[in-house]
Amino acid sequence: WPHIPVPGHWQLNGWGHPHYTNVRYPFPIDPPRVPSDNPTGTYRRHFVVPQTWADRRLVLRFDGVDSAFEVYLNGAYLGFSKGSRMPAEFDLTSAARVGDNLLAVRVFQWSDGSYLEDQDMWWLSGIFRDVTLLALPQTTLWDVKITPTLDLQGDGSALEVAVVVEGSTTASGAYQLDLALLDAGGAAVAYAAGPVRLGGDGHGRVELATAVGTPRRWSAEEPYLYTLLLTLRDAVGATVCVVPQKVGFRRVEVQGPRLLVNGAAIKLRGVNRHEHDPELGRALTREVMLTDVLLMKQHNINTVRTSHYPPHPYFLDLCDEYGLYVVDEADLECHGLLYAEQPFFLSAAPDWCDAYVDRMQRMVERDKNHPSVIMWSLGNESGFGANHAAMADWCRRFDPSRPIHYEGDRHGEVSDVISQMYTPLHLVAAFGDGTDDVLHGANQQTRIRLEEYHDKPFFLCEYAHAMGNGPGSLNDYWQAFNASDRLIGGCVWEWLDHGIRATTPDGRSYFAYGGDFGDVPNDGNFICDGLLFPDRTPSPGLLEYKKVLEQVAVELLQLGPASVALRVHNRYDFTTLEHLACEWAVTADGAPCAAGTIALPPTSAGTSTLVELPYAHTPTLAGADYVLTLRFTLAHALPWAAAGHEVAFAQFVLPRLGRPDAVESLSPAPRIECHQEGARLHLHNEAFQLSFNLARGVIEAWHVKGQAIVATGPRLTFWRAPIDNEARGGGTQVLQEWHAHMLHLLQQRVANVAWERAGDGVVRVVIDISVAPPSYEAAFDCRYSYTLHGSGDLLLEVEGKPRGTWPAVLPRIGLELTLPGSMDQVTWLGRGPGESYADSYQAARFGLWQAGVDELFTPYVRPQENGNRSATQWVALRDAQGCGLLAVGDPLLNFSAHRYTTADLERAEHGYELVPRPTTTLHLDHRQNGLGSGSCGPGVLPQYQLLTAPFRFLVRLVPLSPESGALDELGRRFRLLSDDGLGKRQREEEP
């Protein structure tokens, strides 16, 4: 009998292996039968019952066992249970003895319940949640149902409590139940008492009610909790037992197309959350659960859909305490049966109805007293049939206080909200307007008519598939949500990458996914589709989501002679802005100019206020871009974040000082010496040496004072390492088209070369090329036009025109350069500090940023395109001595810098397979295609697609030495030669 941790999974502790499938079952489908070869774990544990418990009733509670189990105590069979994510309790009283006891539990990996547990997650078995031994009085409170009634108009709020008391059949005597409601400070605010009569079977029921007046309300923004103390006393007034329970007064209702909490229409700014830990699987610690809740609150998330099963009960305690709305979902999914070779439709099968209803009843009974639960969900992706109707019917009779949700109920027959997955944005907007019906998002087949949804809200229970680099267009969805009362929000899929930490034979750690354990069939890295990396590090997608969800918005109204007029919008549902502090700062090309704080008026939720910022804008630095940044932070610590935590920010471009009459000249430039040796053109003077390989059309070497700054390039490229949204799901259609046109194999063929002197200090080199795949008639006809100044700076104009048949969109258009690996210190003026793309840049703010090359890399579980910084005015890469290269956009550019090539990223399946090169690969891109959600949702929206069309862009490359001077001044100097300001560029160049 070796030891194994409990809670835990046996596959993560040396027995069997994890298995990942999204839809398919990992065993032959033949419901209700399961394979006779059924892995089974037998557990034993000794425990001691103290003498003081001799007269107690002993109950053993299992909070979660996958998938079915038998319980034995001291050789006596106690019972059987299934339903992996629900508690099961066993009465040990008759079988237990004072002193040593032997508990034995037999756990079956497969049961007929497994057919109802086909969620998109790892198949992991064992006792994975807490096991608790309860020593209860012989007569005790057995069940409590709390019904807070909130009067929104006056002081008629009340608290109703229904209590089941259970004793032995020989229990006698009178009992009394006392109810005391305490506020958060411990003061009593209500009291009630009533007698308890036990019947001949030892059971009794009592209902108490008390007026509460005007209680403080619970919401996700202000999660005020009372404490209910229920005390059972015997005939002489002695305390038999006390049960404490947190209580929140809140009211949830669907009123026409709106979801109301406490009378206010709310938006569900949500995520889907599976339970996962990279080391422990679903055996989460309380510390991990708290981490999840705090991270959600800190990133402006207010809703969790417990996909696709009820969570550990402690997680709901945390949601009550810290304030998160919960869509509590039954442990029910039989997705794979719907698409099996011989489909089974259990949702309409009468002999499965009890199993369906049982899973609903057990969830609702367990979680009924949590104020955070605002909707019950009937499960996930199981079609829709009479068994769902039976679940809804029972639930509505037992708890009419909460709406019912089920995405599979396409036409809202029993659901109180119309719910869909991954509906394209234009259909979401039309649905919200009520101007059109809508195709169901997942299968694009079921059309919902206006009369079916005119009185129901619309909820995207899943959208924006957060797999790998993405999702894109979060801001576009939330613009639609905010524009319509009917659209109540949605939950991004999903919260966390489900990678399992593994180690290579030589000791390198990585996150494993489907197929890495020999699990067949599997769905690969589709398990890694979260806003957090497996170690719970926020991804760029989560930072983007935080920005999109922020509840303070700002308009710049007017620049006055001594102040800036702003309108601040409060987008909270209940909270004023008094809990926030506002800091402002003005920068010129990222350098600070002025800063201060302003007091925010007590602006009510849903309203706006005018604010005067005491700043007189008088730009003095020619060519500099002046930016006003406002940061809204917590004025005081809250339970979920410290004082100073940023909840929102806004940036505005201020007028700049225009081009001066006399721009600092780059001439007279030193003379450039030129000579051609075969296919090589050598250009040099005292400042630099530069060689063109005219046969290949690239710079072959570029040295400044003996130091190499470019090893090769720039070379046009149209390819990027495919992101998950292009490599999976609907995105594969785009990737297949790119592969069919061999975009990953494009070759550059030189068609013509010409060079000339334009004076002693200027040389022009023009190289005409065709960029085409091997043996393919289509091509991009392109031209590099280099203008090299004797001062060393090189202006490169690139233009191209497609010829023949090409895909409608391209991955990227840009230049690739290979630089010495020593040039690993990066400074840039533009969006940062994190990555940004055409449809995911809201969280990236304009500024002057610095980072090492390694810090620019985003470690997605499967390597792919990453680390792009958009809207860059200039970027410099230097070594420790200050030698390097400055690239100035004309007007703007995207850049990324890695120790890996695009081919390296494309070949690698895991991060450990990437081997850093001794060089740095620098991409200077004109454009990149957007990110979208194509791995399990809509692709890139049209406005963010990089369409195949003629293009033209300019980049200025400037060699750097220790004597070059300040980068900001240098960048501004060269930028003044060609551009006309960040504000105009942002409007023209960015979506």
PDB file of N, CA and C in Angstrom, residues 707-755:
ATOM      1  N   GLN A 707      32.403  47.661 -35.468  1.00  0.00           N
ATOM      2  CA  GLN A 707      31.408  46.850 -34.764  1.00  0.00           C
ATOM      3  C   GLN A 707      30.268  46.478 -35.716  1.00  0.00           C
ATOM      4  N   ALA A 708      29.977  45.191 -35.852  1.00  0.00           N
ATOM      5  CA  ALA A 708      28.882  44.745 -36.705  1.00  0.00           C
ATOM      6  C   ALA A 708      27.550  45.129 -36.083  1.00  0.00           C
ATOM      7  N   ILE A 709      26.684  45.730 -36.883  1.00  0.00           N
ATOM      8  CA  ILE A 709      25.350  46.076 -36.383  1.00  0.00           C
ATOM      9  C   ILE A 709      24.248  45.338 -37.137  1.00  0.00           C
ATOM     10  N   VAL A 710      24.520  44.858 -38.346  1.00  0.00           N
ATOM     11  CA  VAL A 710      23.564  44.050 -39.096  1.00  0.00           C
ATOM     12  C   VAL A 710      24.328  42.892 -39.711  1.00  0.00           C
ATOM     13  N   ALA A 711      23.834  41.675 -39.480  1.00  0.00           N
ATOM     14  CA  ALA A 711      24.469  40.507 -40.074  1.00  0.00           C
ATOM     15  C   ALA A 711      23.907  40.220 -41.459  1.00  0.00           C
ATOM     16  N   THR A 712      22.580  40.378 -41.599  1.00  0.00           N
ATOM     17  CA  THR A 712      21.951  40.197 -42.902  1.00  0.00           C
ATOM     18  C   THR A 712      20.568  40.832 -42.874  1.00  0.00           C
ATOM     19  N   GLY A 713      20.110  41.183 -44.068  1.00  0.00           N
ATOM     20  CA  GLY A 713      18.796  41.807 -44.225  1.00  0.00           C
ATOM     21  C   GLY A 713      18.952  43.281 -44.591  1.00  0.00           C
ATOM     22  N   PRO A 714      17.911  44.041 -44.642  1.00  0.00           N
ATOM     23  CA  PRO A 714      16.515  43.623 -44.433  1.00  0.00           C
ATOM     24  C   PRO A 714      15.969  42.856 -45.640  1.00  0.00           C
ATOM     25  N   ARG A 715      15.122  41.897 -45.322  1.00  0.00           N
ATOM     26  CA  ARG A 715      14.513  41.066 -46.361  1.00  0.00           C
ATOM     27  C   ARG A 715      13.000  41.078 -46.158  1.00  0.00           C
ATOM     28  N   LEU A 716      12.278  41.273 -47.256  1.00  0.00           N
ATOM     29  CA  LEU A 716      10.817  41.262 -47.179  1.00  0.00           C
ATOM     30  C   LEU A 716      10.319  39.896 -46.730  1.00  0.00           C
ATOM     31  N   THR A 717       9.310  39.921 -45.865  1.00  0.00           N
ATOM     32  CA  THR A 717       8.684  38.670 -45.445  1.00  0.00           C
ATOM     33  C   THR A 717       7.185  38.885 -45.321  1.00  0.00           C
ATOM     34  N   PHE A 718       6.451  37.858 -45.694  1.00  0.00           N
ATOM     35  CA  PHE A 718       4.992  37.879 -45.596  1.00  0.00           C
ATOM     36  C   PHE A 718       4.483  36.814 -44.632  1.00  0.00           C
ATOM     37  N   TRP A 719       5.388  36.091 -43.968  1.00  0.00           N
ATOM     38  CA  TRP A 719       5.022  34.930 -43.175  1.00  0.00           C
ATOM     39  C   TRP A 719       5.249  35.195 -41.697  1.00  0.00           C
ATOM     40  N   ARG A 720       4.427  34.628 -40.859  1.00  0.00           N
ATOM     41  CA  ARG A 720       4.644  34.620 -39.426  1.00  0.00           C
ATOM     42  C   ARG A 720       4.387  33.210 -38.900  1.00  0.00           C
ATOM     43  N   ALA A 721       4.985  32.886 -37.775  1.00  0.00           N
ATOM     44  CA  ALA A 721       4.727  31.582 -37.174  1.00  0.00           C
ATOM     45  C   ALA A 721       3.250  31.506 -36.834  1.00  0.00           C
ATOM     46  N   PRO A 722       2.513  30.518 -37.344  1.00  0.00           N
ATOM     47  CA  PRO A 722       1.057  30.498 -37.143  1.00  0.00           C
ATOM     48  C   PRO A 722       0.681  30.527 -35.674  1.00  0.00           C
ATOM     49  N   ILE A 723      -0.306  31.352 -35.378  1.00  0.00           N
ATOM     50  CA  ILE A 723      -0.852  31.389 -34.025  1.00  0.00           C
ATOM     51  C   ILE A 723      -1.932  30.319 -33.910  1.00  0.00           C
ATOM     52  N   ASP A 724      -2.316  29.984 -32.689  1.00  0.00           N
ATOM     53  CA  ASP A 724      -3.318  28.937 -32.489  1.00  0.00           C
ATOM     54  C   ASP A 724      -4.628  29.268 -33.179  1.00  0.00           C
ATOM     55  N   ASN A 725      -4.961  30.535 -33.272  1.00  0.00           N
ATOM     56  CA  ASN A 725      -6.201  30.923 -33.933  1.00  0.00           C
ATOM     57  C   ASN A 725      -6.126  30.745 -35.443  1.00  0.00           C
ATOM     58  N   GLU A 726      -4.943  30.439 -35.967  1.00  0.00           N
ATOM     59  CA  GLU A 726      -4.795  30.094 -37.380  1.00  0.00           C
ATOM     60  C   GLU A 726      -4.529  28.598 -37.576  1.00  0.00           C
ATOM     61  N   ALA A 727      -4.085  27.946 -36.527  1.00  0.00           N
ATOM     62  CA  ALA A 727      -3.676  26.544 -36.648  1.00  0.00           C
ATOM     63  C   ALA A 727      -4.758  25.568 -36.213  1.00  0.00           C
ATOM     64  N   ARG A 728      -5.865  26.063 -35.654  1.00  0.00           N
ATOM     65  CA  ARG A 728      -6.909  25.171 -35.145  1.00  0.00           C
ATOM     66  C   ARG A 728      -8.272  25.732 -35.506  1.00  0.00           C
ATOM     67  N   GLY A 729      -9.281  24.880 -35.407  1.00  0.00           N
ATOM     68  CA  GLY A 729     -10.656  25.317 -35.593  1.00  0.00           C
ATOM     69  C   GLY A 729     -10.885  25.922 -36.957  1.00  0.00           C
ATOM     70  N   GLY A 730     -11.751  26.936 -36.976  1.00  0.00           N
ATOM     71  CA  GLY A 730     -12.056  27.611 -38.227  1.00  0.00           C
ATOM     72  C   GLY A 730     -10.867  28.341 -38.808  1.00  0.00           C
ATOM     73  N   GLY A 731      -9.879  28.666 -37.967  1.00  0.00           N
ATOM     74  CA  GLY A 731      -8.704  29.361 -38.459  1.00  0.00           C
ATOM     75  C   GLY A 731      -7.871  28.536 -39.413  1.00  0.00           C
ATOM     76  N   THR A 732      -8.046  27.215 -39.398  1.00  0.00           N
ATOM     77  CA  THR A 732      -7.234  26.368 -40.277  1.00  0.00           C
ATOM     78  C   THR A 732      -7.533  26.629 -41.746  1.00  0.00           C
ATOM     79  N   GLN A 733      -8.725  27.133 -42.045  1.00  0.00           N
ATOM     80  CA  GLN A 733      -9.040  27.422 -43.453  1.00  0.00           C
ATOM     81  C   GLN A 733      -8.109  28.491 -43.988  1.00  0.00           C
ATOM     82  N   VAL A 734      -7.866  29.520 -43.176  1.00  0.00           N
ATOM     83  CA  VAL A 734      -6.940  30.567 -43.595  1.00  0.00           C
ATOM     84  C   VAL A 734      -5.539  30.001 -43.716  1.00  0.00           C
ATOM     85  N   LEU A 735      -5.119  29.213 -42.718  1.00  0.00           N
ATOM     86  CA  LEU A 735      -3.766  28.664 -42.739  1.00  0.00           C
ATOM     87  C   LEU A 735      -3.585  27.703 -43.910  1.00  0.00           C
ATOM     88  N   GLN A 736      -4.596  26.903 -44.191  1.00  0.00           N
ATOM     89  CA  GLN A 736      -4.498  25.987 -45.322  1.00  0.00           C
ATOM     90  C   GLN A 736      -4.344  26.751 -46.625  1.00  0.00           C
ATOM     91  N   GLU A 737      -5.034  27.866 -46.735  1.00  0.00           N
ATOM     92  CA  GLU A 737      -4.900  28.673 -47.942  1.00  0.00           C
ATOM     93  C   GLU A 737      -3.501  29.268 -48.033  1.00  0.00           C
ATOM     94  N   TRP A 738      -2.963  29.714 -46.901  1.00  0.00           N
ATOM     95  CA  TRP A 738      -1.600  30.239 -46.913  1.00  0.00           C
ATOM     96  C   TRP A 738      -0.604  29.160 -47.304  1.00  0.00           C
ATOM     97  N   HIS A 739      -0.813  27.951 -46.771  1.00  0.00           N
ATOM     98  CA  HIS A 739       0.089  26.854 -47.136  1.00  0.00           C
ATOM     99  C   HIS A 739      -0.089  26.458 -48.599  1.00  0.00           C
ATOM    100  N   ALA A 740      -1.323  26.491 -49.076  1.00  0.00           N
ATOM    101  CA  ALA A 740      -1.558  26.128 -50.473  1.00  0.00           C
ATOM    102  C   ALA A 740      -0.827  27.076 -51.415  1.00  0.00           C
ATOM    103  N   HIS A 741      -0.735  28.325 -51.027  1.00  0.00           N
ATOM    104  CA  HIS A 741       0.008  29.305 -51.823  1.00  0.00           C
ATOM    105  C   HIS A 741       1.468  29.384 -51.390  1.00  0.00           C
ATOM    106  N   MET A 742       1.854  28.505 -50.485  1.00  0.00           N
ATOM    107  CA  MET A 742       3.241  28.351 -50.049  1.00  0.00           C
ATOM    108  C   MET A 742       3.846  29.654 -49.526  1.00  0.00           C
ATOM    109  N   LEU A 743       3.039  30.395 -48.773  1.00  0.00           N
ATOM    110  CA  LEU A 743       3.557  31.645 -48.217  1.00  0.00           C
ATOM    111  C   LEU A 743       4.730  31.398 -47.283  1.00  0.00           C
ATOM    112  N   HIS A 744       4.780  30.200 -46.672  1.00  0.00           N
ATOM    113  CA  HIS A 744       5.872  29.885 -45.758  1.00  0.00           C
ATOM    114  C   HIS A 744       7.166  29.556 -46.504  1.00  0.00           C
ATOM    115  N   LEU A 745       7.084  29.445 -47.835  1.00  0.00           N
ATOM    116  CA  LEU A 745       8.260  29.087 -48.631  1.00  0.00           C
ATOM    117  C   LEU A 745       8.644  30.189 -49.617  1.00  0.00           C
ATOM    118  N   LEU A 746       8.202  31.396 -49.359  1.00  0.00           N
ATOM    119  CA  LEU A 746       8.485  32.482 -50.300  1.00  0.00           C
ATOM    120  C   LEU A 746       9.984  32.691 -50.459  1.00  0.00           C
ATOM    121  N   GLN A 747      10.389  32.906 -51.686  1.00  0.00           N
ATOM    122  CA  GLN A 747      11.785  33.173 -51.998  1.00  0.00           C
ATOM    123  C   GLN A 747      11.900  34.511 -52.702  1.00  0.00           C
ATOM    124  N   GLN A 748      13.020  35.153 -52.500  1.00  0.00           N
ATOM    125  CA  GLN A 748      13.260  36.480 -53.058  1.00  0.00           C
ATOM    126  C   GLN A 748      14.206  36.336 -54.250  1.00  0.00           C
ATOM    127  N   ARG A 749      13.755  36.749 -55.421  1.00  0.00           N
ATOM    128  CA  ARG A 749      14.565  36.677 -56.636  1.00  0.00           C
ATOM    129  C   ARG A 749      14.830  38.091 -57.144  1.00  0.00           C
ATOM    130  N   VAL A 750      16.089  38.402 -57.340  1.00  0.00           N
ATOM    131  CA  VAL A 750      16.468  39.744 -57.794  1.00  0.00           C
ATOM    132  C   VAL A 750      16.231  39.838 -59.291  1.00  0.00           C
ATOM    133  N   ALA A 751      15.489  40.858 -59.686  1.00  0.00           N
ATOM    134  CA  ALA A 751      15.194  41.071 -61.101  1.00  0.00           C
ATOM    135  C   ALA A 751      16.070  42.148 -61.718  1.00  0.00           C
ATOM    136  N   ASN A 752      16.420  43.171 -60.929  1.00  0.00           N
ATOM    137  CA  ASN A 752      17.210  44.272 -61.481  1.00  0.00           C
ATOM    138  C   ASN A 752      17.854  45.036 -60.340  1.00  0.00           C
ATOM    139  N   VAL A 753      19.064  45.545 -60.583  1.00  0.00           N
ATOM    140  CA  VAL A 753      19.788  46.328 -59.588  1.00  0.00           C
ATOM    141  C   VAL A 753      20.360  47.562 -60.262  1.00  0.00           C
ATOM    142  N   ALA A 754      20.236  48.689 -59.624  1.00  0.00           N
ATOM    143  CA  ALA A 754      20.855  49.919 -60.115  1.00  0.00           C
ATOM    144  C   ALA A 754      21.302  50.752 -58.931  1.00  0.00           C
ATOM    145  N   TRP A 755      22.450  51.429 -59.108  1.00  0.00           N
ATOM    146  CA  TRP A 755      22.874  52.340 -58.049  1.00  0.00           C
ATOM    147  C   TRP A 755      23.536  53.546 -58.661  1.00  0.00           C
TER     148      TRP A 755
END
